[in-house]
Amino acid sequence: MPIFAEVNGYTKGNDKISNLITMQLGYAPGWYNEQIGYSDYHYSGGIIFDAGFGLQIKINNTVSAYFKLSYRHQFAHISYELFRGTTHSESLNYDLLNIAFGIKYSK
């Protein structure tokens, strides 16, 4: 479960529909409990960055629905022991396409 800060920007559309631009920056702690055949297996998460755009549709004065499409990049790290005393370590990079639907309440 990532921990992040999010910034949203809205363009002025008509009274009902507006464009949405969003950015997220945070950290996703990684864990993996399954044993994959290596001893001393350690998986850790890393920094995440997400940038996207979408539409926000105003339902009434306090409720809006939104649709968002974004690109997310996440860093991670893995290390494990191959043979006795031989440790392998590498950085991992995940590139994801994120689609989100939601309801936003505001006062």
Short mmCIF file of N, CA, C and O in Angstrom, two decimals:
data_model
loop_
_atom_site.label_atom_id
_atom_site.label_comp_id
_atom_site.label_asym_id
_atom_site.label_seq_id
_atom_site.Cartn_x
_atom_site.Cartn_y
_atom_site.Cartn_z
N MET A 1 0.85 -1.17 0.00
CA MET A 1 0.00 0.00 0.00
C MET A 1 0.90 1.24 0.00
O MET A 1 1.66 1.45 0.92
N PRO A 2 0.80 2.05 -1.04
CA PRO A 2 1.69 3.22 -1.13
C PRO A 2 1.23 4.37 -0.23
O PRO A 2 0.06 4.51 0.09
N ILE A 3 2.19 5.17 0.15
CA ILE A 3 1.95 6.42 0.88
C ILE A 3 2.42 7.53 -0.04
O ILE A 3 3.57 7.51 -0.50
N PHE A 4 1.53 8.48 -0.35
CA PHE A 4 1.89 9.48 -1.35
C PHE A 4 1.19 10.80 -1.10
O PHE A 4 0.21 10.88 -0.37
N ALA A 5 1.73 11.84 -1.71
CA ALA A 5 1.10 13.16 -1.77
C ALA A 5 0.56 13.33 -3.18
O ALA A 5 1.19 12.89 -4.14
N GLU A 6 -0.60 13.94 -3.29
CA GLU A 6 -1.24 14.10 -4.59
C GLU A 6 -1.60 15.56 -4.83
O GLU A 6 -2.06 16.25 -3.92
N VAL A 7 -1.37 16.02 -6.05
CA VAL A 7 -1.74 17.37 -6.46
C VAL A 7 -2.66 17.24 -7.66
O VAL A 7 -2.34 16.53 -8.62
N ASN A 8 -3.82 17.88 -7.60
CA ASN A 8 -4.79 17.86 -8.69
C ASN A 8 -4.99 19.26 -9.24
O ASN A 8 -5.02 20.23 -8.49
N GLY A 9 -5.12 19.35 -10.54
CA GLY A 9 -5.43 20.62 -11.20
C GLY A 9 -6.64 20.43 -12.10
O GLY A 9 -6.83 19.38 -12.70
N TYR A 10 -7.46 21.44 -12.14
CA TYR A 10 -8.69 21.37 -12.94
C TYR A 10 -8.71 22.54 -13.91
O TYR A 10 -8.35 23.66 -13.55
N THR A 11 -9.13 22.28 -15.12
CA THR A 11 -9.32 23.37 -16.07
C THR A 11 -10.79 23.73 -16.08
O THR A 11 -11.65 22.90 -15.79
N LYS A 12 -11.07 24.96 -16.38
CA LYS A 12 -12.47 25.40 -16.41
C LYS A 12 -13.10 24.91 -17.70
O LYS A 12 -12.72 25.29 -18.78
N GLY A 13 -14.06 24.02 -17.52
CA GLY A 13 -14.83 23.56 -18.66
C GLY A 13 -16.20 24.21 -18.57
O GLY A 13 -16.34 25.32 -18.06
N ASN A 14 -17.19 23.50 -19.02
CA ASN A 14 -18.53 24.03 -18.82
C ASN A 14 -18.94 23.79 -17.36
O ASN A 14 -18.13 23.33 -16.56
N ASP A 15 -20.16 24.07 -17.00
CA ASP A 15 -20.58 23.94 -15.60
C ASP A 15 -20.54 22.50 -15.09
O ASP A 15 -20.43 22.28 -13.91
N LYS A 16 -20.63 21.54 -15.98
CA LYS A 16 -20.76 20.15 -15.56
C LYS A 16 -19.47 19.32 -15.71
O LYS A 16 -19.18 18.48 -14.88
N ILE A 17 -18.68 19.55 -16.74
CA ILE A 17 -17.50 18.73 -17.03
C ILE A 17 -16.24 19.59 -17.05
O ILE A 17 -16.23 20.66 -17.65
N SER A 18 -15.18 19.11 -16.38
CA SER A 18 -13.89 19.81 -16.43
C SER A 18 -12.78 18.78 -16.59
O SER A 18 -12.91 17.62 -16.22
N ASN A 19 -11.65 19.23 -17.16
CA ASN A 19 -10.48 18.37 -17.31
C ASN A 19 -9.74 18.28 -16.00
O ASN A 19 -9.69 19.23 -15.22
N LEU A 20 -9.12 17.12 -15.76
CA LEU A 20 -8.40 16.85 -14.52
C LEU A 20 -6.96 16.48 -14.87
O LEU A 20 -6.72 15.66 -15.74
N ILE A 21 -6.01 17.11 -14.18
CA ILE A 21 -4.60 16.76 -14.29
C ILE A 21 -4.13 16.41 -12.89
O ILE A 21 -4.40 17.16 -11.94
N THR A 22 -3.44 15.29 -12.74
CA THR A 22 -3.05 14.83 -11.41
C THR A 22 -1.62 14.32 -11.39
O THR A 22 -1.13 13.79 -12.38
N MET A 23 -0.93 14.52 -10.25
CA MET A 23 0.43 14.02 -10.04
C MET A 23 0.52 13.47 -8.63
O MET A 23 -0.03 14.04 -7.70
N GLN A 24 1.22 12.36 -8.49
CA GLN A 24 1.47 11.75 -7.19
C GLN A 24 2.96 11.47 -7.04
O GLN A 24 3.62 11.09 -7.99
N LEU A 25 3.44 11.63 -5.81
CA LEU A 25 4.82 11.28 -5.48
C LEU A 25 4.80 10.68 -4.09
O LEU A 25 4.17 11.22 -3.18
N GLY A 26 5.45 9.53 -3.93
CA GLY A 26 5.43 8.88 -2.63
C GLY A 26 6.34 7.69 -2.56
O GLY A 26 7.28 7.54 -3.35
N TYR A 27 6.04 6.81 -1.61
CA TYR A 27 6.84 5.63 -1.35
C TYR A 27 5.92 4.43 -1.19
O TYR A 27 4.88 4.53 -0.53
N ALA A 28 6.28 3.32 -1.80
CA ALA A 28 5.52 2.08 -1.66
C ALA A 28 6.41 1.04 -1.01
O ALA A 28 7.37 0.57 -1.62
N PRO A 29 6.14 0.71 0.26
CA PRO A 29 6.95 -0.33 0.89
C PRO A 29 6.62 -1.66 0.24
O PRO A 29 5.46 -1.98 0.03
N GLY A 30 7.61 -2.41 -0.12
CA GLY A 30 7.38 -3.69 -0.80
C GLY A 30 7.64 -4.85 0.13
O GLY A 30 8.51 -4.80 1.00
N TRP A 31 6.87 -5.87 -0.03
CA TRP A 31 7.12 -7.10 0.71
C TRP A 31 6.63 -8.26 -0.16
O TRP A 31 5.75 -8.12 -0.98
N TYR A 32 7.25 -9.37 0.04
CA TYR A 32 6.89 -10.57 -0.71
C TYR A 32 7.17 -11.74 0.20
O TYR A 32 8.31 -11.98 0.59
N ASN A 33 6.13 -12.46 0.59
CA ASN A 33 6.27 -13.52 1.59
C ASN A 33 6.46 -14.91 0.97
O ASN A 33 6.76 -15.84 1.68
N GLU A 34 6.26 -15.04 -0.30
CA GLU A 34 6.40 -16.34 -0.95
C GLU A 34 7.88 -16.69 -1.11
O GLU A 34 8.67 -15.85 -1.50
N GLN A 35 8.23 -17.90 -0.84
CA GLN A 35 9.60 -18.34 -1.05
C GLN A 35 9.76 -18.79 -2.51
O GLN A 35 8.94 -19.54 -3.00
N ILE A 36 10.77 -18.31 -3.19
CA ILE A 36 10.92 -18.65 -4.61
C ILE A 36 12.14 -19.53 -4.87
O ILE A 36 12.61 -19.65 -5.98
N GLY A 37 12.66 -20.17 -3.85
CA GLY A 37 13.76 -21.10 -4.04
C GLY A 37 15.13 -20.56 -3.69
O GLY A 37 16.11 -21.27 -3.79
N TYR A 38 15.23 -19.30 -3.32
CA TYR A 38 16.50 -18.71 -2.92
C TYR A 38 16.48 -18.47 -1.42
O TYR A 38 15.46 -18.07 -0.86
N SER A 39 17.61 -18.67 -0.78
CA SER A 39 17.68 -18.36 0.64
C SER A 39 18.00 -16.87 0.80
O SER A 39 18.53 -16.23 -0.10
N ASP A 40 17.68 -16.34 1.94
CA ASP A 40 17.91 -14.92 2.24
C ASP A 40 17.33 -14.01 1.18
O ASP A 40 17.99 -13.11 0.66
N TYR A 41 16.09 -14.21 0.86
CA TYR A 41 15.39 -13.44 -0.17
C TYR A 41 14.82 -12.18 0.47
O TYR A 41 14.05 -12.25 1.43
N HIS A 42 15.21 -11.00 -0.04
CA HIS A 42 14.72 -9.73 0.51
C HIS A 42 14.21 -8.85 -0.64
O HIS A 42 14.93 -8.61 -1.60
N TYR A 43 12.98 -8.41 -0.49
CA TYR A 43 12.36 -7.53 -1.48
C TYR A 43 11.94 -6.26 -0.78
O TYR A 43 11.31 -6.31 0.28
N SER A 44 12.30 -5.12 -1.33
CA SER A 44 11.90 -3.85 -0.72
C SER A 44 11.35 -2.93 -1.79
O SER A 44 11.74 -3.00 -2.95
N GLY A 45 10.43 -2.08 -1.39
CA GLY A 45 9.79 -1.15 -2.32
C GLY A 45 10.66 0.06 -2.57
O GLY A 45 11.85 0.08 -2.29
N GLY A 46 10.02 1.11 -3.08
CA GLY A 46 10.76 2.33 -3.38
C GLY A 46 9.84 3.47 -3.75
O GLY A 46 8.63 3.42 -3.52
N ILE A 47 10.42 4.48 -4.33
CA ILE A 47 9.70 5.70 -4.69
C ILE A 47 8.74 5.42 -5.84
O ILE A 47 9.05 4.67 -6.76
N ILE A 48 7.55 6.03 -5.79
CA ILE A 48 6.60 5.95 -6.89
C ILE A 48 6.32 7.35 -7.41
O ILE A 48 6.35 8.33 -6.67
N PHE A 49 6.10 7.42 -8.72
CA PHE A 49 5.72 8.67 -9.38
C PHE A 49 4.57 8.34 -10.31
O PHE A 49 4.60 7.36 -11.03
N ASP A 50 3.53 9.17 -10.27
CA ASP A 50 2.33 8.93 -11.08
C ASP A 50 1.89 10.27 -11.68
O ASP A 50 1.80 11.26 -10.98
N ALA A 51 1.65 10.30 -12.99
CA ALA A 51 1.15 11.50 -13.67
C ALA A 51 0.01 11.09 -14.59
O ALA A 51 0.13 10.10 -15.32
N GLY A 52 -1.09 11.84 -14.54
CA GLY A 52 -2.22 11.45 -15.37
C GLY A 52 -3.16 12.59 -15.69
O GLY A 52 -2.96 13.73 -15.28
N PHE A 53 -4.19 12.25 -16.44
CA PHE A 53 -5.21 13.21 -16.84
C PHE A 53 -6.55 12.49 -16.89
O PHE A 53 -6.62 11.27 -16.92
N GLY A 54 -7.61 13.27 -16.89
CA GLY A 54 -8.94 12.67 -16.94
C GLY A 54 -10.03 13.71 -17.01
O GLY A 54 -9.79 14.88 -17.32
N LEU A 55 -11.23 13.27 -16.68
CA LEU A 55 -12.41 14.13 -16.67
C LEU A 55 -13.09 14.07 -15.32
O LEU A 55 -13.14 13.01 -14.68
N GLN A 56 -13.60 15.21 -14.90
CA GLN A 56 -14.41 15.26 -13.68
C GLN A 56 -15.81 15.74 -14.08
O GLN A 56 -15.94 16.75 -14.77
N ILE A 57 -16.82 15.00 -13.65
CA ILE A 57 -18.21 15.32 -13.99
C ILE A 57 -18.95 15.69 -12.72
O ILE A 57 -19.03 14.89 -11.78
N LYS A 58 -19.46 16.90 -12.69
CA LYS A 58 -20.18 17.39 -11.52
C LYS A 58 -21.58 16.79 -11.49
O LYS A 58 -22.34 16.92 -12.45
N ILE A 59 -21.90 16.11 -10.39
CA ILE A 59 -23.22 15.51 -10.23
C ILE A 59 -24.17 16.49 -9.55
O ILE A 59 -25.29 16.69 -9.99
N ASN A 60 -23.70 17.11 -8.47
CA ASN A 60 -24.43 18.20 -7.81
C ASN A 60 -23.41 19.12 -7.16
O ASN A 60 -22.22 19.01 -7.45
N ASN A 61 -23.82 20.00 -6.27
CA ASN A 61 -22.89 20.98 -5.68
C ASN A 61 -21.80 20.36 -4.82
O ASN A 61 -20.76 20.97 -4.61
N THR A 62 -22.02 19.17 -4.27
CA THR A 62 -21.04 18.56 -3.36
C THR A 62 -20.43 17.26 -3.88
O THR A 62 -19.46 16.78 -3.33
N VAL A 63 -20.97 16.68 -4.93
CA VAL A 63 -20.50 15.37 -5.41
C VAL A 63 -20.09 15.45 -6.89
O VAL A 63 -20.81 16.01 -7.71
N SER A 64 -18.92 14.88 -7.17
CA SER A 64 -18.43 14.78 -8.55
C SER A 64 -17.92 13.36 -8.78
O SER A 64 -17.42 12.71 -7.86
N ALA A 65 -18.03 12.90 -10.00
CA ALA A 65 -17.44 11.62 -10.39
C ALA A 65 -16.24 11.93 -11.28
O ALA A 65 -16.23 12.94 -11.99
N TYR A 66 -15.22 11.09 -11.23
CA TYR A 66 -14.07 11.32 -12.09
C TYR A 66 -13.58 10.02 -12.71
O TYR A 66 -13.79 8.93 -12.20
N PHE A 67 -12.93 10.17 -13.86
CA PHE A 67 -12.25 9.09 -14.57
C PHE A 67 -10.85 9.59 -14.83
O PHE A 67 -10.65 10.71 -15.28
N LYS A 68 -9.85 8.74 -14.55
CA LYS A 68 -8.46 9.16 -14.69
C LYS A 68 -7.64 8.05 -15.34
O LYS A 68 -7.78 6.88 -15.01
N LEU A 69 -6.75 8.42 -16.25
CA LEU A 69 -5.79 7.53 -16.88
C LEU A 69 -4.40 8.08 -16.55
O LEU A 69 -4.14 9.27 -16.78
N SER A 70 -3.52 7.24 -15.99
CA SER A 70 -2.20 7.76 -15.62
C SER A 70 -1.10 6.72 -15.86
O SER A 70 -1.35 5.53 -15.98
N TYR A 71 0.12 7.24 -15.92
CA TYR A 71 1.33 6.43 -16.02
C TYR A 71 1.98 6.43 -14.64
O TYR A 71 2.13 7.48 -14.02
N ARG A 72 2.36 5.25 -14.15
CA ARG A 72 3.00 5.13 -12.84
C ARG A 72 4.33 4.40 -12.99
O ARG A 72 4.41 3.37 -13.64
N HIS A 73 5.35 4.96 -12.36
CA HIS A 73 6.66 4.31 -12.31
C HIS A 73 6.99 4.04 -10.85
O HIS A 73 6.84 4.92 -10.01
N GLN A 74 7.42 2.81 -10.56
CA GLN A 74 7.81 2.46 -9.19
C GLN A 74 9.18 1.80 -9.20
O GLN A 74 9.47 0.93 -10.01
N PHE A 75 10.01 2.25 -8.26
CA PHE A 75 11.32 1.66 -8.05
C PHE A 75 11.21 0.60 -6.95
O PHE A 75 10.40 0.74 -6.03
N ALA A 76 12.02 -0.44 -7.02
CA ALA A 76 12.07 -1.47 -5.99
C ALA A 76 13.47 -2.07 -5.99
O ALA A 76 14.30 -1.76 -6.86
N HIS A 77 13.72 -2.94 -5.02
CA HIS A 77 15.05 -3.56 -4.90
C HIS A 77 14.88 -5.00 -4.43
O HIS A 77 14.03 -5.29 -3.59
N ILE A 78 15.69 -5.89 -4.97
CA ILE A 78 15.66 -7.29 -4.57
C ILE A 78 17.09 -7.77 -4.33
O ILE A 78 18.02 -7.37 -5.03
N SER A 79 17.26 -8.61 -3.32
CA SER A 79 18.56 -9.25 -3.07
C SER A 79 18.30 -10.66 -2.53
O SER A 79 17.33 -10.89 -1.82
N TYR A 80 19.17 -11.58 -2.91
CA TYR A 80 19.05 -12.96 -2.45
C TYR A 80 20.39 -13.66 -2.58
O TYR A 80 21.30 -13.21 -3.28
N GLU A 81 20.52 -14.78 -1.90
CA GLU A 81 21.75 -15.55 -1.93
C GLU A 81 21.63 -16.64 -2.99
O GLU A 81 20.71 -17.45 -2.95
N LEU A 82 22.55 -16.64 -3.97
CA LEU A 82 22.55 -17.66 -5.02
C LEU A 82 23.21 -18.95 -4.53
O LEU A 82 22.65 -20.03 -4.64
N PHE A 83 24.42 -18.83 -4.06
CA PHE A 83 25.18 -19.95 -3.51
C PHE A 83 25.70 -19.50 -2.16
O PHE A 83 25.58 -18.33 -1.80
N ARG A 84 26.26 -20.37 -1.43
CA ARG A 84 26.79 -19.98 -0.11
C ARG A 84 27.78 -18.83 -0.26
O ARG A 84 28.78 -18.94 -0.95
N GLY A 85 27.43 -17.71 0.35
CA GLY A 85 28.31 -16.55 0.33
C GLY A 85 28.21 -15.69 -0.91
O GLY A 85 28.84 -14.64 -0.98
N THR A 86 27.46 -16.10 -1.92
CA THR A 86 27.31 -15.31 -3.13
C THR A 86 25.93 -14.66 -3.13
O THR A 86 24.92 -15.34 -3.24
N THR A 87 25.91 -13.36 -2.97
CA THR A 87 24.65 -12.62 -2.90
C THR A 87 24.44 -11.85 -4.20
O THR A 87 25.37 -11.23 -4.72
N HIS A 88 23.23 -11.91 -4.70
CA HIS A 88 22.86 -11.16 -5.90
C HIS A 88 21.91 -10.04 -5.50
O HIS A 88 20.99 -10.24 -4.72
N SER A 89 22.10 -8.85 -6.04
CA SER A 89 21.27 -7.71 -5.71
C SER A 89 21.02 -6.91 -6.98
O SER A 89 21.93 -6.73 -7.79
N GLU A 90 19.78 -6.46 -7.16
CA GLU A 90 19.48 -5.63 -8.33
C GLU A 90 18.32 -4.69 -8.05
O GLU A 90 17.48 -4.94 -7.19
N SER A 91 18.30 -3.62 -8.82
CA SER A 91 17.20 -2.66 -8.75
C SER A 91 16.12 -3.08 -9.75
O SER A 91 16.43 -3.57 -10.83
N LEU A 92 14.88 -2.89 -9.35
CA LEU A 92 13.74 -3.21 -10.20
C LEU A 92 13.00 -1.93 -10.56
O LEU A 92 12.94 -1.00 -9.75
N ASN A 93 12.43 -1.88 -11.74
CA ASN A 93 11.63 -0.73 -12.17
C ASN A 93 10.33 -1.26 -12.76
O ASN A 93 10.35 -2.10 -13.66
N TYR A 94 9.23 -0.77 -12.25
CA TYR A 94 7.91 -1.17 -12.74
C TYR A 94 7.25 0.01 -13.43
O TYR A 94 7.21 1.11 -12.88
N ASP A 95 6.75 -0.20 -14.63
CA ASP A 95 6.00 0.82 -15.37
C ASP A 95 4.57 0.31 -15.52
O ASP A 95 4.36 -0.78 -16.05
N LEU A 96 3.62 1.11 -15.06
CA LEU A 96 2.23 0.67 -15.02
C LEU A 96 1.32 1.71 -15.67
O LEU A 96 1.57 2.90 -15.59
N LEU A 97 0.26 1.23 -16.27
CA LEU A 97 -0.81 2.09 -16.77
C LEU A 97 -1.95 1.95 -15.78
O LEU A 97 -2.43 0.85 -15.52
N ASN A 98 -2.39 3.06 -15.21
CA ASN A 98 -3.38 3.05 -14.14
C ASN A 98 -4.67 3.69 -14.64
O ASN A 98 -4.65 4.79 -15.19
N ILE A 99 -5.79 3.01 -14.45
CA ILE A 99 -7.10 3.54 -14.78
C ILE A 99 -7.90 3.62 -13.49
O ILE A 99 -8.00 2.63 -12.76
N ALA A 100 -8.45 4.79 -13.19
CA ALA A 100 -9.18 4.98 -11.94
C ALA A 100 -10.52 5.65 -12.18
O ALA A 100 -10.64 6.54 -13.02
N PHE A 101 -11.50 5.19 -11.44
CA PHE A 101 -12.83 5.81 -11.39
C PHE A 101 -13.08 6.14 -9.93
O PHE A 101 -12.67 5.41 -9.04
N GLY A 102 -13.76 7.24 -9.66
CA GLY A 102 -14.01 7.59 -8.28
C GLY A 102 -15.11 8.60 -8.10
O GLY A 102 -15.61 9.19 -9.05
N ILE A 103 -15.47 8.78 -6.84
CA ILE A 103 -16.45 9.78 -6.42
C ILE A 103 -15.74 10.73 -5.48
O ILE A 103 -15.03 10.31 -4.57
N LYS A 104 -15.92 12.02 -5.69
CA LYS A 104 -15.28 13.05 -4.88
C LYS A 104 -16.35 13.87 -4.17
O LYS A 104 -17.31 14.33 -4.81
N TYR A 105 -16.22 13.99 -2.86
CA TYR A 105 -17.12 14.82 -2.07
C TYR A 105 -16.40 16.10 -1.68
O TYR A 105 -15.25 16.07 -1.29
N SER A 106 -17.07 17.23 -1.78
CA SER A 106 -16.49 18.50 -1.35
C SER A 106 -17.58 19.34 -0.71
O SER A 106 -18.76 19.17 -1.00
N LYS A 107 -17.16 20.23 0.15
CA LYS A 107 -18.13 21.09 0.86
C LYS A 107 -18.19 22.45 0.23
O LYS A 107 -17.34 22.94 -0.37
#
